[in-house]
Coordinates of C-alpha atoms in Angstrom, one line a residue:
M1 CA -61.7 29.2 50.2
L2 CA -60.7 26.4 52.6
N3 CA -57.6 27.2 54.5
A4 CA -57.0 30.5 52.8
E5 CA -54.6 31.7 55.5
H6 CA -52.3 28.9 55.0
I7 CA -52.4 29.0 51.2
Q8 CA -51.5 32.6 51.3
L9 CA -48.6 31.8 53.7
V10 CA -47.2 29.2 51.4
L11 CA -47.7 31.6 48.4
D12 CA -45.7 34.3 50.2
L13 CA -43.0 31.8 51.0
L14 CA -42.6 30.8 47.4
C15 CA -42.8 34.2 45.8
L16 CA -41.2 36.4 48.4
G17 CA -38.8 34.1 50.4
P18 CA -35.8 32.0 49.5
S19 CA -37.5 28.8 50.7
S20 CA -36.5 25.9 48.5
F21 CA -38.3 23.2 50.3
I22 CA -41.8 23.3 52.0
Y23 CA -43.7 20.4 53.5
I24 CA -47.5 20.9 53.8
N25 CA -49.2 18.4 56.1
D26 CA -52.9 18.3 55.4
I27 CA -54.6 15.3 57.0
T28 CA -58.1 16.2 55.7
C29 CA -58.1 17.5 52.2
P30 CA -54.8 17.6 50.5
N31 CA -56.4 17.5 47.0
I32 CA -58.3 20.7 47.6
T33 CA -55.1 22.3 49.1
S34 CA -53.2 21.4 45.9
S35 CA -55.9 22.9 43.5
H36 CA -56.1 26.1 45.6
L37 CA -52.4 26.4 45.6
A38 CA -52.3 26.0 41.9
S39 CA -55.0 28.6 41.5
A40 CA -53.2 31.1 43.8
L41 CA -49.9 30.6 41.9
A42 CA -51.6 31.3 38.5
E43 CA -53.2 34.6 40.0
R44 CA -49.9 35.8 41.5
S45 CA -48.1 35.3 38.3
K46 CA -50.6 37.5 36.5
D47 CA -50.5 40.4 39.1
S48 CA -46.8 40.7 39.4
D49 CA -43.4 40.8 37.5
L50 CA -42.6 37.4 38.9
H51 CA -43.4 34.6 36.4
V52 CA -44.2 31.4 38.3
H53 CA -44.3 28.2 36.4
H54 CA -45.5 25.2 38.4
V55 CA -46.1 21.5 37.8
F56 CA -48.0 18.9 39.8
V57 CA -46.5 15.5 40.3
D58 CA -48.6 12.6 41.7
G59 CA -46.6 10.1 43.7
V60 CA -49.1 7.4 42.7
A61 CA -48.8 7.9 39.0
C62 CA -44.9 8.5 38.9
F63 CA -43.9 4.9 39.7
S64 CA -40.7 5.1 37.8
S65 CA -37.9 7.7 37.6
R66 CA -38.4 8.2 33.8
I67 CA -42.1 9.1 34.3
L68 CA -41.2 11.5 37.1
F69 CA -38.5 13.3 35.3
D70 CA -40.5 13.6 32.1
T71 CA -43.5 14.8 34.0
V72 CA -41.6 17.6 35.7
I73 CA -39.8 18.8 32.5
N74 CA -42.9 18.7 30.2
G75 CA -45.1 20.1 33.0
L76 CA -43.0 23.3 33.7
L77 CA -43.3 24.3 30.0
D78 CA -46.8 23.0 29.4
W79 CA -45.4 20.7 26.7
I80 CA -47.8 17.9 25.5
P81 CA -46.1 15.2 23.5
S82 CA -47.8 14.7 20.1
W83 CA -48.5 11.3 18.6
N84 CA -47.7 12.8 15.1
E85 CA -44.3 14.1 16.2
G86 CA -43.4 10.7 17.8
C87 CA -44.5 11.5 21.3
S88 CA -41.1 13.2 21.9
N89 CA -40.5 15.0 25.2
W90 CA -39.4 18.6 25.4
S91 CA -35.8 19.3 24.6
A92 CA -33.7 22.6 24.4
D93 CA -33.0 23.9 20.9
D94 CA -34.6 20.9 19.2
R95 CA -31.4 18.8 20.0
Q96 CA -33.6 15.9 21.3
E97 CA -31.7 15.7 24.5
R98 CA -32.9 13.0 26.9
Y99 CA -33.3 14.3 30.5
N100 CA -35.0 11.2 31.9
E101 CA -32.0 8.6 31.8
S102 CA -30.4 9.6 35.1
L103 CA -30.6 12.0 37.9
D104 CA -27.7 14.1 36.3
G105 CA -29.7 14.4 33.1
F106 CA -32.7 15.6 35.1
I107 CA -30.6 18.4 36.7
H108 CA -29.5 19.5 33.3
G109 CA -33.1 19.5 32.2
I110 CA -34.1 21.8 35.0
R111 CA -31.3 24.2 34.0
A112 CA -32.3 24.0 30.4
V113 CA -36.0 24.9 31.4
S114 CA -34.9 27.7 33.5
S115 CA -32.7 29.1 30.7
H116 CA -35.5 28.7 28.2
L117 CA -38.1 30.5 30.4
Q118 CA -35.5 33.4 31.1
R119 CA -35.3 34.1 27.4
E120 CA -39.1 34.2 27.1
H121 CA -39.6 36.5 30.1
E122 CA -36.9 39.1 29.8
D123 CA -39.1 41.6 31.5
G124 CA -39.1 39.8 34.9
E125 CA -37.9 37.0 37.1
V126 CA -38.7 33.3 36.6
K127 CA -39.7 31.0 39.4
L128 CA -40.1 27.3 39.1
V129 CA -42.3 25.4 41.6
L130 CA -42.5 21.7 41.7
I131 CA -45.5 20.4 43.8
V132 CA -45.5 16.8 44.8
K133 CA -48.7 15.0 46.1
K134 CA -48.4 11.9 48.1
P135 CA -44.6 12.0 48.5
E136 CA -44.9 8.9 50.8
R137 CA -45.6 6.8 47.7
L138 CA -42.3 8.1 46.1
K139 CA -40.5 6.9 49.3
D140 CA -41.9 3.4 48.8
R141 CA -41.2 3.2 45.0
L142 CA -38.4 5.8 44.4
P143 CA -36.6 6.2 47.6
E144 CA -33.5 7.4 45.9
V145 CA -35.2 10.5 44.6
I146 CA -36.4 12.0 47.8
V147 CA -33.1 13.5 48.8
P148 CA -32.4 15.0 45.3
L149 CA -35.8 16.6 45.3
T150 CA -35.3 18.3 48.6
R151 CA -32.1 19.7 47.4
L152 CA -33.1 20.5 43.9
A153 CA -32.4 24.2 44.2
E154 CA -28.9 23.6 45.6
T155 CA -27.8 21.0 43.0
S156 CA -29.3 22.8 39.9
Q157 CA -28.4 26.4 40.9
V158 CA -31.6 27.8 39.7
D159 CA -34.6 29.4 41.5
V160 CA -36.8 26.4 42.0
S161 CA -38.9 25.5 45.0
V162 CA -40.2 22.0 45.9
V163 CA -43.5 21.6 47.8
F164 CA -44.6 18.2 49.4
I165 CA -48.3 17.9 50.2
S166 CA -49.1 14.8 52.2
E167 CA -51.5 13.4 54.7
T168 CA -48.6 11.8 56.7
R169 CA -46.0 13.6 58.8
W170 CA -42.5 14.5 57.5
E171 CA -41.0 12.2 60.0
E172 CA -42.5 9.1 58.2
V173 CA -41.3 10.3 54.8
R174 CA -37.8 11.6 55.8
P175 CA -35.0 9.5 54.4
P176 CA -32.5 8.0 57.0
L177 CA -29.0 9.4 57.9
G178 CA -30.3 13.1 57.7
A179 CA -29.4 13.5 54.0
A180 CA -32.5 15.4 53.1
L181 CA -32.9 19.1 53.6
D182 CA -35.1 20.2 56.6
P183 CA -38.3 21.7 55.2
F184 CA -40.4 24.7 56.2
Y185 CA -43.4 23.0 57.9
V186 CA -46.9 24.1 57.2
D187 CA -49.5 22.2 59.2
I188 CA -53.1 22.7 58.0
P189 CA -55.8 21.8 60.6
A190 CA -59.1 20.2 59.7
P191 CA -61.7 22.7 58.4
T192 CA -64.5 23.6 60.6
K193 CA -68.0 22.5 59.9
E194 CA -69.0 26.0 58.7
A195 CA -66.1 26.2 56.3
T196 CA -66.8 22.6 54.9
V197 CA -70.5 23.4 54.4
Q198 CA -69.8 26.7 52.8
H199 CA -67.2 25.1 50.4
I200 CA -69.6 22.4 49.2
C201 CA -72.5 24.8 48.8
S202 CA -70.3 27.1 46.8
N203 CA -69.8 24.1 44.3
F204 CA -73.7 23.8 44.2
I205 CA -73.9 27.4 43.2
S206 CA -71.2 27.0 40.5
S207 CA -72.8 23.9 39.1
S208 CA -76.2 25.8 39.0
E209 CA -74.7 28.6 37.1
D210 CA -72.8 26.3 34.6
D211 CA -76.0 24.2 33.8
T212 CA -77.3 25.1 30.5
S213 CA -79.6 22.2 30.0
H214 CA -82.4 23.9 32.1
S215 CA -84.0 27.4 31.8
E216 CA -83.7 29.8 34.7
S217 CA -87.4 29.5 35.6
E218 CA -87.4 25.7 35.6
I219 CA -87.1 24.0 39.0
H220 CA -84.8 21.0 39.0
A221 CA -82.6 19.2 41.6
Y222 CA -79.8 21.8 41.2
S223 CA -81.8 24.9 40.8
P224 CA -80.6 28.1 42.6
H225 CA -84.0 28.2 44.4
L226 CA -83.0 25.2 46.3
E227 CA -79.8 26.5 47.8
P228 CA -81.1 27.1 51.2
L229 CA -82.5 23.6 51.5
Y230 CA -79.2 22.2 50.1
H231 CA -77.4 24.1 52.8
H232 CA -79.5 22.4 55.5
F233 CA -79.1 19.0 53.8
I234 CA -75.2 19.3 53.7
S235 CA -75.3 20.4 57.4
V236 CA -77.2 17.2 58.4
L237 CA -75.0 15.0 56.2
Y238 CA -71.9 16.5 57.8
D239 CA -73.1 15.7 61.3
S240 CA -73.8 12.1 60.2
C241 CA -70.5 11.4 58.4
N242 CA -68.1 13.6 60.2
P243 CA -66.9 10.9 62.8
T244 CA -65.6 8.9 59.8
I245 CA -65.2 11.3 56.9
K246 CA -63.8 14.9 57.0
D247 CA -62.7 15.3 53.4
P248 CA -65.1 17.9 51.8
Q249 CA -64.7 16.2 48.4
E250 CA -65.8 12.8 49.9
L251 CA -68.7 14.5 51.5
Q252 CA -69.8 16.2 48.3
Y253 CA -69.5 12.8 46.4
I254 CA -71.9 11.3 49.0
A255 CA -74.2 14.3 48.8
S256 CA -74.3 14.0 44.9
A257 CA -75.7 10.5 45.4
R258 CA -78.2 11.3 48.1
W259 CA -79.3 14.8 47.1
P260 CA -81.5 13.8 44.1
G261 CA -83.5 11.3 46.2
F262 CA -83.8 13.8 49.0
I263 CA -85.3 16.5 46.9
K264 CA -87.5 14.2 44.7
P265 CA -90.5 14.4 47.0
I266 CA -90.4 18.1 46.9
L267 CA -90.1 18.2 43.1
D268 CA -92.8 15.7 42.7
E269 CA -95.1 17.7 45.0
Y270 CA -94.4 20.9 43.0
E271 CA -95.1 19.1 39.6
R272 CA -98.5 18.2 41.0
S273 CA -99.2 21.7 42.2
R274 CA -97.9 23.4 39.1
E275 CA -100.9 22.1 37.2
D276 CA -103.1 24.3 39.6
G277 CA -101.0 27.4 38.6
E278 CA -99.1 27.5 41.9
S279 CA -95.6 28.9 42.1
F280 CA -92.7 27.1 43.7
N281 CA -92.1 27.8 47.4
L282 CA -89.4 26.3 49.7
P283 CA -90.8 23.6 52.0
S284 CA -91.8 24.6 55.5
E285 CA -89.8 23.7 58.6
D286 CA -92.1 20.9 59.4
V287 CA -91.7 19.3 55.9
R288 CA -88.0 19.9 56.1
M289 CA -87.6 18.2 59.4
R290 CA -89.7 15.3 58.3
L291 CA -87.5 14.8 55.2
T292 CA -84.5 14.9 57.3
R293 CA -85.8 12.2 59.7
A294 CA -86.9 10.0 56.7
F295 CA -83.5 10.2 54.9
K296 CA -81.0 10.5 57.7
P297 CA -80.7 6.8 58.3
S298 CA -79.6 6.3 54.6
F299 CA -76.7 8.7 54.9
I300 CA -74.6 6.0 56.9
G301 CA -75.5 3.4 54.2
A302 CA -74.5 5.8 51.5
M303 CA -71.2 6.4 53.2
E304 CA -70.4 2.7 53.6
D305 CA -71.1 2.1 49.9
L306 CA -69.5 5.2 48.3
H307 CA -66.5 5.9 50.5
P308 CA -64.8 2.5 49.6
R309 CA -66.1 3.0 45.9
T310 CA -68.1 -0.2 45.9
F311 CA -70.8 1.7 44.2
S312 CA -70.6 4.7 42.0
A313 CA -72.7 7.8 43.0
A314 CA -74.8 7.5 39.8
D315 CA -75.6 3.8 40.3
W316 CA -76.3 4.3 44.0
C317 CA -78.6 7.0 43.2
K318 CA -80.6 4.9 40.8
V319 CA -80.8 2.0 43.1
N320 CA -82.0 4.1 46.1
V321 CA -84.7 6.1 44.5
P322 CA -87.4 6.9 47.2
E323 CA -91.0 5.7 46.9
D324 CA -93.5 7.8 45.2
D325 CA -95.8 8.1 48.2
I326 CA -93.1 8.9 50.8
M327 CA -94.6 12.3 51.5
E328 CA -97.8 10.6 52.6
K329 CA -95.9 8.1 54.7
M330 CA -94.1 10.8 56.5
Y331 CA -97.3 12.5 57.6
R332 CA -99.0 9.1 58.4
T333 CA -96.1 8.2 60.8
P334 CA -95.2 11.4 62.8
G335 CA -92.9 9.6 65.2
L336 CA -89.8 8.4 63.2
T337 CA -87.3 6.2 64.9
S338 CA -83.7 7.4 65.7
P339 CA -80.6 5.8 64.0
S340 CA -79.8 3.8 67.1
R341 CA -83.2 1.9 66.9
R342 CA -83.1 1.4 63.1
G343 CA -82.0 -2.2 63.2
L344 CA -84.7 -3.1 65.7
D345 CA -87.5 -1.5 63.8
E346 CA -86.4 -3.1 60.5
L347 CA -86.3 -6.6 62.0
D348 CA -89.8 -6.0 63.5
N349 CA -91.1 -5.2 60.1
D350 CA -89.3 -8.2 58.7
L351 CA -91.1 -10.4 61.2
N352 CA -94.5 -9.0 60.0
G353 CA -93.5 -9.9 56.4
V354 CA -92.7 -6.3 55.3
V355 CA -90.1 -5.9 52.5
N356 CA -87.9 -3.0 53.2
T357 CA -84.4 -1.6 52.3
K358 CA -81.7 -1.5 54.9
G359 CA -79.9 1.6 53.7
K360 CA -78.2 -0.4 50.9
G361 CA -81.0 -0.1 48.2
R362 CA -81.3 -3.9 48.0
A363 CA -84.6 -5.4 49.2
K364 CA -84.4 -8.0 52.0
E365 CA -87.1 -10.7 52.0
G366 CA -87.6 -13.3 54.8
G367 CA -86.1 -11.0 57.4
I368 CA -84.8 -12.7 60.4
D369 CA -85.7 -16.2 59.2
S370 CA -83.2 -15.8 56.3
L371 CA -80.2 -15.4 58.5
P372 CA -77.7 -18.3 58.8
R373 CA -77.8 -20.5 61.8
Q374 CA -74.5 -19.3 63.0
S375 CA -75.6 -15.6 62.8
K376 CA -78.7 -16.4 64.8
F377 CA -76.4 -17.9 67.5
I378 CA -74.2 -14.8 67.4
L379 CA -77.3 -12.5 67.8
V380 CA -78.5 -14.5 70.9
A381 CA -75.0 -14.5 72.4
S382 CA -74.7 -10.7 71.8
Y383 CA -78.1 -10.2 73.4
I384 CA -77.0 -12.1 76.5
A385 CA -73.7 -10.3 76.6
S386 CA -75.5 -6.9 76.5
S387 CA -78.1 -8.0 79.1
N388 CA -75.9 -9.8 81.7
P389 CA -73.1 -8.1 83.8
A390 CA -69.7 -9.5 82.8
K391 CA -69.1 -10.8 86.4
T392 CA -72.0 -13.3 86.1
D393 CA -70.7 -15.2 83.0
L394 CA -68.9 -17.7 85.1
R395 CA -71.9 -18.5 87.2
M396 CA -74.2 -18.6 84.2
F397 CA -71.9 -20.6 81.7
G398 CA -69.3 -22.1 83.8
R399 CA -69.0 -25.8 84.6
G400 CA -67.8 -27.8 87.4
V401 CA -66.0 -31.0 87.7
D402 CA -69.1 -33.0 86.9
E403 CA -69.5 -31.1 83.6
K404 CA -72.8 -29.6 84.8
K405 CA -73.6 -26.1 84.4
R406 CA -74.0 -23.8 87.4
K407 CA -77.5 -22.3 87.7
R408 CA -78.5 -18.9 88.4
R409 CA -79.3 -18.3 92.0
V410 CA -83.0 -17.7 92.5
Q411 CA -83.5 -14.3 94.1
T412 CA -86.4 -14.0 96.5
N413 CA -87.8 -10.6 97.6
R414 CA -87.7 -10.4 101.4
A415 CA -89.5 -7.7 103.4
T416 CA -87.1 -5.5 105.2
T417 CA -87.6 -2.6 107.5
K418 CA -84.2 -0.9 106.7
V419 CA -84.7 2.5 104.8
N420 CA -82.8 2.5 101.5
T421 CA -81.3 6.0 101.3
G422 CA -78.9 5.2 98.3
P423 CA -79.5 5.6 94.6
V424 CA -82.2 3.5 93.2
K425 CA -80.8 0.6 91.0
I426 CA -82.3 0.5 87.5
P427 CA -83.1 -3.1 86.3
Q428 CA -81.0 -4.2 83.3
P429 CA -84.0 -4.6 80.9
L430 CA -84.9 -0.9 81.5
A431 CA -81.3 0.4 81.3
G432 CA -80.9 -0.8 77.7
P433 CA -78.1 -2.9 76.1
S434 CA -74.5 -2.6 77.5
P435 CA -71.4 -2.7 75.2
F436 CA -69.3 -5.8 75.5
P437 CA -65.9 -6.9 74.1
L438 CA -65.8 -9.2 71.1
D439 CA -63.9 -12.0 73.0
R440 CA -66.6 -12.1 75.7
M441 CA -69.3 -12.5 73.1
L442 CA -67.3 -15.3 71.5
A443 CA -66.9 -17.2 74.7
I444 CA -70.7 -16.9 75.3
L445 CA -71.2 -18.1 71.7
G446 CA -68.9 -21.2 72.4
A447 CA -71.0 -22.1 75.5
L448 CA -74.3 -21.9 73.5
L449 CA -72.9 -24.0 70.6
E450 CA -71.5 -26.6 73.0
D451 CA -74.9 -26.9 74.7
N452 CA -77.3 -26.5 71.8
D453 CA -75.6 -27.3 68.5
V454 CA -73.7 -30.5 69.1
D455 CA -76.6 -32.8 67.9
T456 CA -76.7 -31.0 64.5
R457 CA -73.1 -31.3 63.7
I458 CA -71.6 -33.7 61.2
P459 CA -69.5 -36.4 63.2
A460 CA -65.8 -35.6 63.1
S461 CA -63.6 -38.4 64.5
E462 CA -60.5 -36.2 64.5
Y463 CA -61.9 -34.1 67.4
T464 CA -61.4 -36.2 70.6
I465 CA -61.3 -33.5 73.3
A466 CA -64.6 -32.1 74.7
G467 CA -65.1 -28.7 73.2
E468 CA -62.3 -28.9 70.7
Y469 CA -64.8 -28.7 67.8
T470 CA -66.5 -25.7 69.3
D471 CA -63.3 -23.8 69.7
M472 CA -62.5 -24.4 66.2
E473 CA -65.9 -23.2 65.0
I474 CA -65.8 -19.9 66.9
G475 CA -62.3 -19.2 65.6
R476 CA -63.2 -19.5 61.9
V477 CA -62.9 -16.5 59.7
G478 CA -66.7 -17.0 58.9
T479 CA -67.6 -16.2 62.4
Y480 CA -65.8 -12.9 62.3
A481 CA -67.3 -12.2 58.8
A482 CA -70.8 -12.9 60.3
V483 CA -70.1 -10.3 63.0
I484 CA -69.2 -7.7 60.4
E485 CA -72.2 -8.5 58.3
L486 CA -74.5 -8.2 61.3
T487 CA -72.9 -4.8 62.1
T488 CA -73.6 -3.7 58.5
L489 CA -77.2 -4.8 58.9
R490 CA -77.5 -2.6 62.1
L491 CA -78.3 -5.7 64.2
L492 CA -75.1 -5.1 66.1
H493 CA -73.5 -1.6 66.8
R494 CA -69.8 -1.2 67.1
T495 CA -69.1 1.3 69.9
T496 CA -65.2 1.6 69.3
A497 CA -63.5 3.2 66.4
T498 CA -62.5 0.9 63.5
D499 CA -58.9 2.2 63.6
K500 CA -58.5 1.6 67.4
V501 CA -55.8 -1.0 68.0
D502 CA -55.5 -1.1 71.8
G503 CA -58.0 -3.5 73.3
P504 CA -60.7 -5.7 71.7
P505 CA -63.4 -4.1 69.6
M506 CA -66.7 -3.2 71.6
F507 CA -70.1 -4.0 70.3
K508 CA -73.7 -3.5 71.5
C509 CA -76.7 -5.6 70.6
A510 CA -79.5 -3.8 68.7
I511 CA -82.4 -6.4 68.8
S512 CA -85.4 -6.4 71.1
N513 CA -86.3 -9.0 73.6
D514 CA -89.1 -10.3 71.3
I515 CA -86.7 -10.9 68.5
A516 CA -84.1 -12.5 70.8
T517 CA -86.8 -14.8 72.2
S518 CA -87.9 -15.7 68.7
L519 CA -84.4 -16.5 67.7
A520 CA -83.8 -18.6 70.9
K521 CA -86.9 -20.7 70.3
Q522 CA -85.8 -21.5 66.7
L523 CA -82.3 -22.6 68.0
G524 CA -83.7 -24.4 71.1
V525 CA -82.0 -22.1 73.6
G526 CA -83.7 -21.4 77.0
L527 CA -83.1 -17.6 76.9
N528 CA -84.8 -16.8 80.3
E529 CA -82.5 -19.3 82.0
L530 CA -79.4 -17.5 80.8
L531 CA -80.4 -13.9 81.6
W532 CA -79.3 -12.8 85.0
D533 CA -82.3 -10.4 85.2
P534 CA -84.9 -11.7 82.7
V535 CA -87.7 -9.5 81.5

């Protein structure tokens, strides 16, 4: 169980101590923590004389005080309103009292629930536990109930504890003026890789045991025989998605979409060999590593589609079914590219007329020729920004008083007798692309558009100052959207985190010199004249 020690601590505080308000800060997996806490409370209630009745309240679903009060009162008694009985809420002694009209009525309802449960469990004590998920949403919609919830045990005079489970800190939820009760803090750290992988694999085992549609001897995608391979698959998926996603439920959702395609070549090979009477054996280390290299680039594409829920896992799995001859291709191509070179190799294939999928499951035809003209200028500007040092931009793109561009100084190699004892300087084409800030690339883009795109523009009489139209073009929303699209296609790599707010975002160009030269020829840009150290 994830975070078992912290769950046990909260359980002891609820059942053994007088804590009436506990705040659990879980920045990774609050949903899993909530479900584990509910299971632990149910088990503790069975094994002791303390009868614990708990209820879960979702801050997103309870957008009004009536819904919140009814959810608490009905949930503590497992009361389900019936349509045949008028959908009435629970009421003590069938007097049809309303506990949802005001906060005072809700307090009376808590007392009535406690008295009712005390009469049912005369052999022991009764403990009420109210667990609120996403309390920060209650602060936005129902700020007046935060303070009464923290002091529920004090105002109702019954044994009730309130537990807040949130991804945010208490300081962001705390009401002003210090009216709320200070909670007992429980900070749950992010789970380790081993714990996350073990948790996801345990769900794989439980799903295999619950699956009754297949016989025990039949090999399918969730067969228990494939558990070692699934463990390796989850480990690789964790390494690929961990910088962005740490929630085990999100990782498991992505795994449910990619695992059937990952295991399909193995199952197809087994079906062909079963006709010869061969039994199922796990793939060798070589086959496993080749499968990993072939499918690892698609993990990022699955994450980008499934994490914001633009695709469902079932639909994404249907769209991204691997080819039937993928095993033959893996052995025919022993050297597979790394993820950092993926955009370059896909564009090279597009230039040769190959139709491929760019991690999204949607075929791209035409390749680099199908990009918009503005996107081609952005790629050329990005290649120049990644190839030239930043201090050379003024010399390469600056203009003097006579509106003429300054030219790159021609460097001549002169023989010298001085012995160079310092470190050897690596030429920029061999050192690889360098990261650049977005505003620098936009400045280079403006210079390229001003020199090579003026003749193709529609005349606009409202722009009278030189360069005014270009400044307007590079500041459009479409330019920034084109940068995001090129990043999605792996033609640009973002080197800074998306949630970083200090400083401009940093990017790195991912196209080769041949592709940049081809783009420059289509746009009429003299690329070699703009490179400080040309190839």
